[in-house]
Amino acid sequence: MHLRLSPKIENKLSYWRLKYLPRTLFFRTMLLIFVPLIVVQIVSVVMFFDGSWSRMGRKLSESLAAEIAIIVNQAQQKNIDWKSLQNDAVQFFGIRAKVLNSENSSRYNEYHENKIVLGFLERELIELFPKAKTWTGISKDGDTLLVSVKYENVTYEFTCPKKRIFSSSVFMFVVWMVGTSILLFLVAVLFLRIQVRAISDLAIAAENFGKGIDDKNFKPYGSVEVRKAAIAFIKMKERIQRQISERTQMLAGVSHDLRTPLTRMKLQASMLIDENEKSEFLSDIDEMEKMLNGYLAFVKGETGENSININMSYLMESVVNKFKLLGVNIDFQSNCSEVVFMGREQALRRAISNIISNASKYGKNIGVVLTVYNKSLEIIVEDDGPGIPEEKREDVFKAFYRLEESRNKETGGVGLGLSIAKDVVTSHGGSIKLDGASLGGLKVIINIPL
């Protein structure tokens, strides 16, 4: 069930999701685990401190304040034996009591106030001794509690262990609760990383297969669902490879079978007496051979070559130099002398050669630029030829598509040059598009991720 909202609200929600929510599966799942865990911890701690800890602290403070009140009331009685009262306080309450003259004072600088621990006790003392000035503090070592009850002419000072009003088990409970949660969180992170790694490896294997890199070390692992997806991918890859191999073998056989009769036809045509008829016949046979070779080159670009480390700068220079030796006016520029990535060298060489060859057929001046970025490289080939109309720029990537007004039999093209180039570039995970060139003709822009 999807809650339908207005387009404006949907756009705002999409913006906030893209800006603040993590994009990877690992961190999104961690968010689903971490946020509820934190909420549960906060609620548990608040409920515990508001319930058990505050109630226990209040009861302990009431008990200690009542005992101090008993000692003070007894001390104010006439003919009281102060020594005996001190002994009884230590024996029955665990409280050491002192009586100080009003002009004397306790050494309060040895103690410090703590509202969290002493808050309940201070309120109880104020209620029990409304006419006296009370003060509470904890020693610097944190073990002793000091209570001072000061009247006009006398000050009563009481010391006792801090555990009389505070239990360290409270913090131990919090420590154990938080520590257990952290441990469970780390275990969840460990197992989740294994599952996410399995999905990531599957995505990398699929991407490599699309680039022509056969990762034979990839094996299914992880959860049952991820294993099923990985096994399905391996079977699909095997079917595609088998299909391409069978088609290539079939076309190789067809090529062999067709070349033989074409050779016989050439031999028979050469024996014709009429020169015009012989010339037309041989021209048709040559065009058939070119079409056959072009189609086989198109299919060959899909398979038959393993990926290796390629220095794209060196490859581009070698292709450009080959055309320069043929007399083509071509200018090459690059911002990097060496850029290496995994790819099929001969396929890339064929694709770039096809593009430059097309440019040399329809233009006199050619510019080639290789630009390397952090995560991609860009190849631009432009010429000063007639160009291609914008409405037909997508059609020229179709196999055997020819622009009749500029590509005819005399040019030797069969409509496969850009098809082969696009197939090679996309198989490397890249993109190719056409645009108007600054030289006035056609610009071919190739982008390949590194």
PDB file of C-alpha atoms in Angstrom, residues 33-220:
ATOM      1  CA  ILE A  33      19.306  -1.543  13.391  1.00  0.00           C
ATOM      2  CA  PHE A  34      21.007   1.377  15.110  1.00  0.00           C
ATOM      3  CA  VAL A  35      18.064   3.771  15.455  1.00  0.00           C
ATOM      4  CA  PRO A  36      15.664   1.281  17.154  1.00  0.00           C
ATOM      5  CA  LEU A  37      18.521   0.093  19.366  1.00  0.00           C
ATOM      6  CA  ILE A  38      19.280   3.637  20.539  1.00  0.00           C
ATOM      7  CA  VAL A  39      15.591   4.371  21.101  1.00  0.00           C
ATOM      8  CA  VAL A  40      15.157   1.207  23.186  1.00  0.00           C
ATOM      9  CA  GLN A  41      18.259   2.035  25.222  1.00  0.00           C
ATOM     10  CA  ILE A  42      17.089   5.578  25.926  1.00  0.00           C
ATOM     11  CA  VAL A  43      13.582   4.463  26.889  1.00  0.00           C
ATOM     12  CA  SER A  44      14.959   1.701  29.129  1.00  0.00           C
ATOM     13  CA  VAL A  45      17.385   4.007  30.913  1.00  0.00           C
ATOM     14  CA  VAL A  46      14.784   6.743  31.379  1.00  0.00           C
ATOM     15  CA  MET A  47      12.189   4.301  32.691  1.00  0.00           C
ATOM     16  CA  PHE A  48      14.727   2.688  35.014  1.00  0.00           C
ATOM     17  CA  PHE A  49      16.018   5.960  36.456  1.00  0.00           C
ATOM     18  CA  ASP A  50      12.549   7.432  36.714  1.00  0.00           C
ATOM     19  CA  GLY A  51      11.224   4.303  38.376  1.00  0.00           C
ATOM     20  CA  SER A  52      13.587   1.990  40.223  1.00  0.00           C
ATOM     21  CA  TRP A  53      16.555   4.317  40.732  1.00  0.00           C
ATOM     22  CA  SER A  54      14.599   7.394  41.851  1.00  0.00           C
ATOM     23  CA  ARG A  55      12.337   5.356  44.103  1.00  0.00           C
ATOM     24  CA  MET A  56      15.270   3.554  45.699  1.00  0.00           C
ATOM     25  CA  GLY A  57      17.247   6.787  46.100  1.00  0.00           C
ATOM     26  CA  ARG A  58      14.289   8.532  47.683  1.00  0.00           C
ATOM     27  CA  LYS A  59      13.753   5.688  50.195  1.00  0.00           C
ATOM     28  CA  LEU A  60      17.422   5.558  51.172  1.00  0.00           C
ATOM     29  CA  SER A  61      17.539   9.340  51.600  1.00  0.00           C
ATOM     30  CA  GLU A  62      14.385   9.316  53.729  1.00  0.00           C
ATOM     31  CA  SER A  63      15.897   6.620  55.944  1.00  0.00           C
ATOM     32  CA  LEU A  64      19.202   8.480  56.430  1.00  0.00           C
ATOM     33  CA  ALA A  65      17.500  11.832  57.017  1.00  0.00           C
ATOM     34  CA  ALA A  66      15.205  10.223  59.638  1.00  0.00           C
ATOM     35  CA  GLU A  67      18.192   8.705  61.456  1.00  0.00           C
ATOM     36  CA  ILE A  68      19.960  12.068  61.473  1.00  0.00           C
ATOM     37  CA  ALA A  69      16.786  13.695  62.783  1.00  0.00           C
ATOM     38  CA  ILE A  70      16.635  11.133  65.633  1.00  0.00           C
ATOM     39  CA  ILE A  71      20.241  11.867  66.607  1.00  0.00           C
ATOM     40  CA  VAL A  72      19.676  15.639  66.511  1.00  0.00           C
ATOM     41  CA  ASN A  73      16.510  15.380  68.606  1.00  0.00           C
ATOM     42  CA  GLN A  74      18.280  13.219  71.161  1.00  0.00           C
ATOM     43  CA  ALA A  75      21.250  15.606  71.268  1.00  0.00           C
ATOM     44  CA  GLN A  76      18.956  18.536  72.045  1.00  0.00           C
ATOM     45  CA  GLN A  77      17.516  16.804  75.094  1.00  0.00           C
ATOM     46  CA  LYS A  78      18.717  17.901  78.505  1.00  0.00           C
ATOM     47  CA  ASN A  79      21.172  15.794  80.451  1.00  0.00           C
ATOM     48  CA  ILE A  80      22.014  13.734  77.349  1.00  0.00           C
ATOM     49  CA  ASP A  81      25.167  11.652  77.378  1.00  0.00           C
ATOM     50  CA  TRP A  82      26.762  12.819  74.094  1.00  0.00           C
ATOM     51  CA  LYS A  83      29.464  10.129  74.100  1.00  0.00           C
ATOM     52  CA  SER A  84      26.892   7.399  74.536  1.00  0.00           C
ATOM     53  CA  LEU A  85      24.755   8.913  71.783  1.00  0.00           C
ATOM     54  CA  GLN A  86      27.752   8.971  69.414  1.00  0.00           C
ATOM     55  CA  ASN A  87      28.468   5.309  70.148  1.00  0.00           C
ATOM     56  CA  ASP A  88      24.836   4.359  69.561  1.00  0.00           C
ATOM     57  CA  ALA A  89      24.796   6.285  66.266  1.00  0.00           C
ATOM     58  CA  VAL A  90      27.856   4.397  65.045  1.00  0.00           C
ATOM     59  CA  GLN A  91      26.585   1.054  66.336  1.00  0.00           C
ATOM     60  CA  PHE A  92      22.990   1.193  65.089  1.00  0.00           C
ATOM     61  CA  PHE A  93      23.092   3.637  62.153  1.00  0.00           C
ATOM     62  CA  GLY A  94      26.721   3.605  60.981  1.00  0.00           C
ATOM     63  CA  ILE A  95      26.818   7.407  61.366  1.00  0.00           C
ATOM     64  CA  ARG A  96      29.657   9.363  62.986  1.00  0.00           C
ATOM     65  CA  ALA A  97      28.339  12.502  64.689  1.00  0.00           C
ATOM     66  CA  LYS A  98      30.128  15.649  65.861  1.00  0.00           C
ATOM     67  CA  VAL A  99      28.995  18.821  67.615  1.00  0.00           C
ATOM     68  CA  LEU A 100      30.805  22.021  66.617  1.00  0.00           C
ATOM     69  CA  ASN A 101      30.597  25.479  68.066  1.00  0.00           C
ATOM     70  CA  SER A 102      28.941  28.014  65.825  1.00  0.00           C
ATOM     71  CA  GLU A 103      32.161  29.948  65.447  1.00  0.00           C
ATOM     72  CA  ASN A 104      33.867  26.813  64.096  1.00  0.00           C
ATOM     73  CA  SER A 105      33.087  25.305  60.685  1.00  0.00           C
ATOM     74  CA  SER A 106      33.633  22.030  58.910  1.00  0.00           C
ATOM     75  CA  ARG A 107      36.210  21.752  56.238  1.00  0.00           C
ATOM     76  CA  TYR A 108      33.782  21.978  53.373  1.00  0.00           C
ATOM     77  CA  ASN A 109      36.589  22.444  50.874  1.00  0.00           C
ATOM     78  CA  GLU A 110      37.370  18.725  51.274  1.00  0.00           C
ATOM     79  CA  TYR A 111      33.880  17.866  49.984  1.00  0.00           C
ATOM     80  CA  HIS A 112      31.909  18.791  46.893  1.00  0.00           C
ATOM     81  CA  GLU A 113      28.222  18.977  46.127  1.00  0.00           C
ATOM     82  CA  ASN A 114      26.513  16.537  43.772  1.00  0.00           C
ATOM     83  CA  LYS A 115      22.867  17.213  42.976  1.00  0.00           C
ATOM     84  CA  ILE A 116      22.392  13.892  41.178  1.00  0.00           C
ATOM     85  CA  VAL A 117      23.409  11.816  44.206  1.00  0.00           C
ATOM     86  CA  LEU A 118      22.417  14.192  47.022  1.00  0.00           C
ATOM     87  CA  GLY A 119      19.279  15.780  45.586  1.00  0.00           C
ATOM     88  CA  PHE A 120      16.799  13.526  47.385  1.00  0.00           C
ATOM     89  CA  LEU A 121      18.678  13.821  50.695  1.00  0.00           C
ATOM     90  CA  GLU A 122      18.782  17.619  50.553  1.00  0.00           C
ATOM     91  CA  ARG A 123      15.027  17.830  50.065  1.00  0.00           C
ATOM     92  CA  GLU A 124      14.391  15.470  52.989  1.00  0.00           C
ATOM     93  CA  LEU A 125      16.707  17.454  55.285  1.00  0.00           C
ATOM     94  CA  ILE A 126      14.949  20.711  54.411  1.00  0.00           C
ATOM     95  CA  GLU A 127      11.594  19.160  55.297  1.00  0.00           C
ATOM     96  CA  LEU A 128      12.871  17.698  58.604  1.00  0.00           C
ATOM     97  CA  PHE A 129      14.921  20.763  59.655  1.00  0.00           C
ATOM     98  CA  PRO A 130      12.988  23.804  58.421  1.00  0.00           C
ATOM     99  CA  LYS A 131      14.613  26.085  60.982  1.00  0.00           C
ATOM    100  CA  ALA A 132      18.196  24.906  60.407  1.00  0.00           C
ATOM    101  CA  LYS A 133      20.684  25.461  57.636  1.00  0.00           C
ATOM    102  CA  THR A 134      21.658  22.155  56.031  1.00  0.00           C
ATOM    103  CA  TRP A 135      24.498  21.272  53.704  1.00  0.00           C
ATOM    104  CA  THR A 136      25.542  17.998  52.073  1.00  0.00           C
ATOM    105  CA  GLY A 137      28.699  16.979  50.255  1.00  0.00           C
ATOM    106  CA  ILE A 138      30.740  14.011  49.066  1.00  0.00           C
ATOM    107  CA  SER A 139      34.420  13.552  49.763  1.00  0.00           C
ATOM    108  CA  LYS A 140      36.900  13.827  46.923  1.00  0.00           C
ATOM    109  CA  ASP A 141      37.570  10.084  47.009  1.00  0.00           C
ATOM    110  CA  GLY A 142      33.815   9.523  46.558  1.00  0.00           C
ATOM    111  CA  ASP A 143      33.424   7.183  49.544  1.00  0.00           C
ATOM    112  CA  THR A 144      32.248   9.445  52.406  1.00  0.00           C
ATOM    113  CA  LEU A 145      29.104  11.504  52.753  1.00  0.00           C
ATOM    114  CA  LEU A 146      29.008  14.670  54.915  1.00  0.00           C
ATOM    115  CA  VAL A 147      25.787  16.199  56.324  1.00  0.00           C
ATOM    116  CA  SER A 148      25.822  19.475  58.239  1.00  0.00           C
ATOM    117  CA  VAL A 149      22.833  20.738  60.274  1.00  0.00           C
ATOM    118  CA  LYS A 150      23.506  24.221  61.599  1.00  0.00           C
ATOM    119  CA  TYR A 151      21.428  26.024  64.200  1.00  0.00           C
ATOM    120  CA  GLU A 152      22.161  29.469  65.601  1.00  0.00           C
ATOM    121  CA  ASN A 153      24.417  28.309  68.401  1.00  0.00           C
ATOM    122  CA  VAL A 154      25.450  24.807  67.408  1.00  0.00           C
ATOM    123  CA  THR A 155      26.359  22.807  64.308  1.00  0.00           C
ATOM    124  CA  TYR A 156      25.874  19.073  64.005  1.00  0.00           C
ATOM    125  CA  GLU A 157      28.104  17.291  61.552  1.00  0.00           C
ATOM    126  CA  PHE A 158      27.470  13.725  60.365  1.00  0.00           C
ATOM    127  CA  THR A 159      29.627  11.451  58.199  1.00  0.00           C
ATOM    128  CA  CYS A 160      28.680   8.062  56.794  1.00  0.00           C
ATOM    129  CA  PRO A 161      29.476   5.870  53.758  1.00  0.00           C
ATOM    130  CA  LYS A 162      28.040   7.110  50.480  1.00  0.00           C
ATOM    131  CA  LYS A 163      26.416   3.749  49.854  1.00  0.00           C
ATOM    132  CA  ARG A 164      23.820   4.677  52.497  1.00  0.00           C
ATOM    133  CA  ILE A 165      22.002   6.729  49.827  1.00  0.00           C
ATOM    134  CA  PHE A 166      23.548   5.517  46.577  1.00  0.00           C
ATOM    135  CA  SER A 167      24.006   2.061  45.049  1.00  0.00           C
ATOM    136  CA  SER A 168      26.719   1.529  42.465  1.00  0.00           C
ATOM    137  CA  SER A 169      24.709  -1.369  41.043  1.00  0.00           C
ATOM    138  CA  VAL A 170      22.590   1.247  39.274  1.00  0.00           C
ATOM    139  CA  PHE A 171      25.475   2.257  37.049  1.00  0.00           C
ATOM    140  CA  MET A 172      26.548  -1.351  36.676  1.00  0.00           C
ATOM    141  CA  PHE A 173      23.117  -2.080  35.250  1.00  0.00           C
ATOM    142  CA  VAL A 174      23.537   0.719  32.713  1.00  0.00           C
ATOM    143  CA  VAL A 175      27.081  -0.416  31.871  1.00  0.00           C
ATOM    144  CA  TRP A 176      25.948  -4.000  31.312  1.00  0.00           C
ATOM    145  CA  MET A 177      22.968  -2.900  29.252  1.00  0.00           C
ATOM    146  CA  VAL A 178      25.005  -0.568  27.030  1.00  0.00           C
ATOM    147  CA  GLY A 179      27.892  -3.046  26.769  1.00  0.00           C
ATOM    148  CA  THR A 180      25.575  -5.872  25.728  1.00  0.00           C
ATOM    149  CA  SER A 181      23.938  -3.646  23.137  1.00  0.00           C
ATOM    150  CA  ILE A 182      27.317  -2.648  21.696  1.00  0.00           C
ATOM    151  CA  LEU A 183      28.363  -6.298  21.529  1.00  0.00           C
ATOM    152  CA  LEU A 184      25.147  -7.277  19.734  1.00  0.00           C
ATOM    153  CA  PHE A 185      25.544  -4.301  17.407  1.00  0.00           C
ATOM    154  CA  LEU A 186      29.088  -5.383  16.466  1.00  0.00           C
ATOM    155  CA  VAL A 187      27.896  -8.941  15.816  1.00  0.00           C
ATOM    156  CA  ALA A 188      25.097  -7.564  13.617  1.00  0.00           C
ATOM    157  CA  VAL A 189      27.595  -5.409  11.708  1.00  0.00           C
ATOM    158  CA  LEU A 190      29.861  -8.423  11.156  1.00  0.00           C
ATOM    159  CA  PHE A 191      27.105 -10.642   9.766  1.00  0.00           C
ATOM    160  CA  LEU A 192      25.603  -7.821   7.742  1.00  0.00           C
ATOM    161  CA  ARG A 193      28.943  -7.036   6.109  1.00  0.00           C
ATOM    162  CA  ILE A 194      29.143 -10.653   4.959  1.00  0.00           C
ATOM    163  CA  GLN A 195      25.692 -10.444   3.364  1.00  0.00           C
ATOM    164  CA  VAL A 196      26.359  -7.055   1.773  1.00  0.00           C
ATOM    165  CA  ARG A 197      29.740  -8.238   0.501  1.00  0.00           C
ATOM    166  CA  ALA A 198      28.019 -11.158  -1.222  1.00  0.00           C
ATOM    167  CA  ILE A 199      25.648  -8.772  -3.021  1.00  0.00           C
ATOM    168  CA  SER A 200      28.511  -6.423  -3.877  1.00  0.00           C
ATOM    169  CA  ASP A 201      30.616  -9.262  -5.309  1.00  0.00           C
ATOM    170  CA  LEU A 202      27.640 -10.373  -7.404  1.00  0.00           C
ATOM    171  CA  ALA A 203      27.245  -6.834  -8.775  1.00  0.00           C
ATOM    172  CA  ILE A 204      30.986  -6.624  -9.561  1.00  0.00           C
ATOM    173  CA  ALA A 205      30.901 -10.012 -11.321  1.00  0.00           C
ATOM    174  CA  ALA A 206      27.922  -8.902 -13.430  1.00  0.00           C
ATOM    175  CA  GLU A 207      29.641  -5.611 -14.292  1.00  0.00           C
ATOM    176  CA  ASN A 208      32.870  -7.394 -15.218  1.00  0.00           C
ATOM    177  CA  PHE A 209      30.975  -9.836 -17.410  1.00  0.00           C
ATOM    178  CA  GLY A 210      29.394  -6.895 -19.219  1.00  0.00           C
ATOM    179  CA  LYS A 211      32.911  -5.535 -19.827  1.00  0.00           C
ATOM    180  CA  GLY A 212      34.128  -8.871 -21.145  1.00  0.00           C
ATOM    181  CA  ILE A 213      36.045  -9.822 -17.983  1.00  0.00           C
ATOM    182  CA  ASP A 214      35.311 -13.420 -17.009  1.00  0.00           C
ATOM    183  CA  ASP A 215      35.775 -13.693 -13.243  1.00  0.00           C
ATOM    184  CA  LYS A 216      36.295 -17.423 -12.767  1.00  0.00           C
ATOM    185  CA  ASN A 217      36.947 -17.026  -9.022  1.00  0.00           C
ATOM    186  CA  PHE A 218      33.399 -15.814  -8.333  1.00  0.00           C
ATOM    187  CA  LYS A 219      31.410 -18.318  -6.271  1.00  0.00           C
ATOM    188  CA  PRO A 220      27.946 -17.993  -4.678  1.00  0.00           C
TER     189      PRO A 220
END
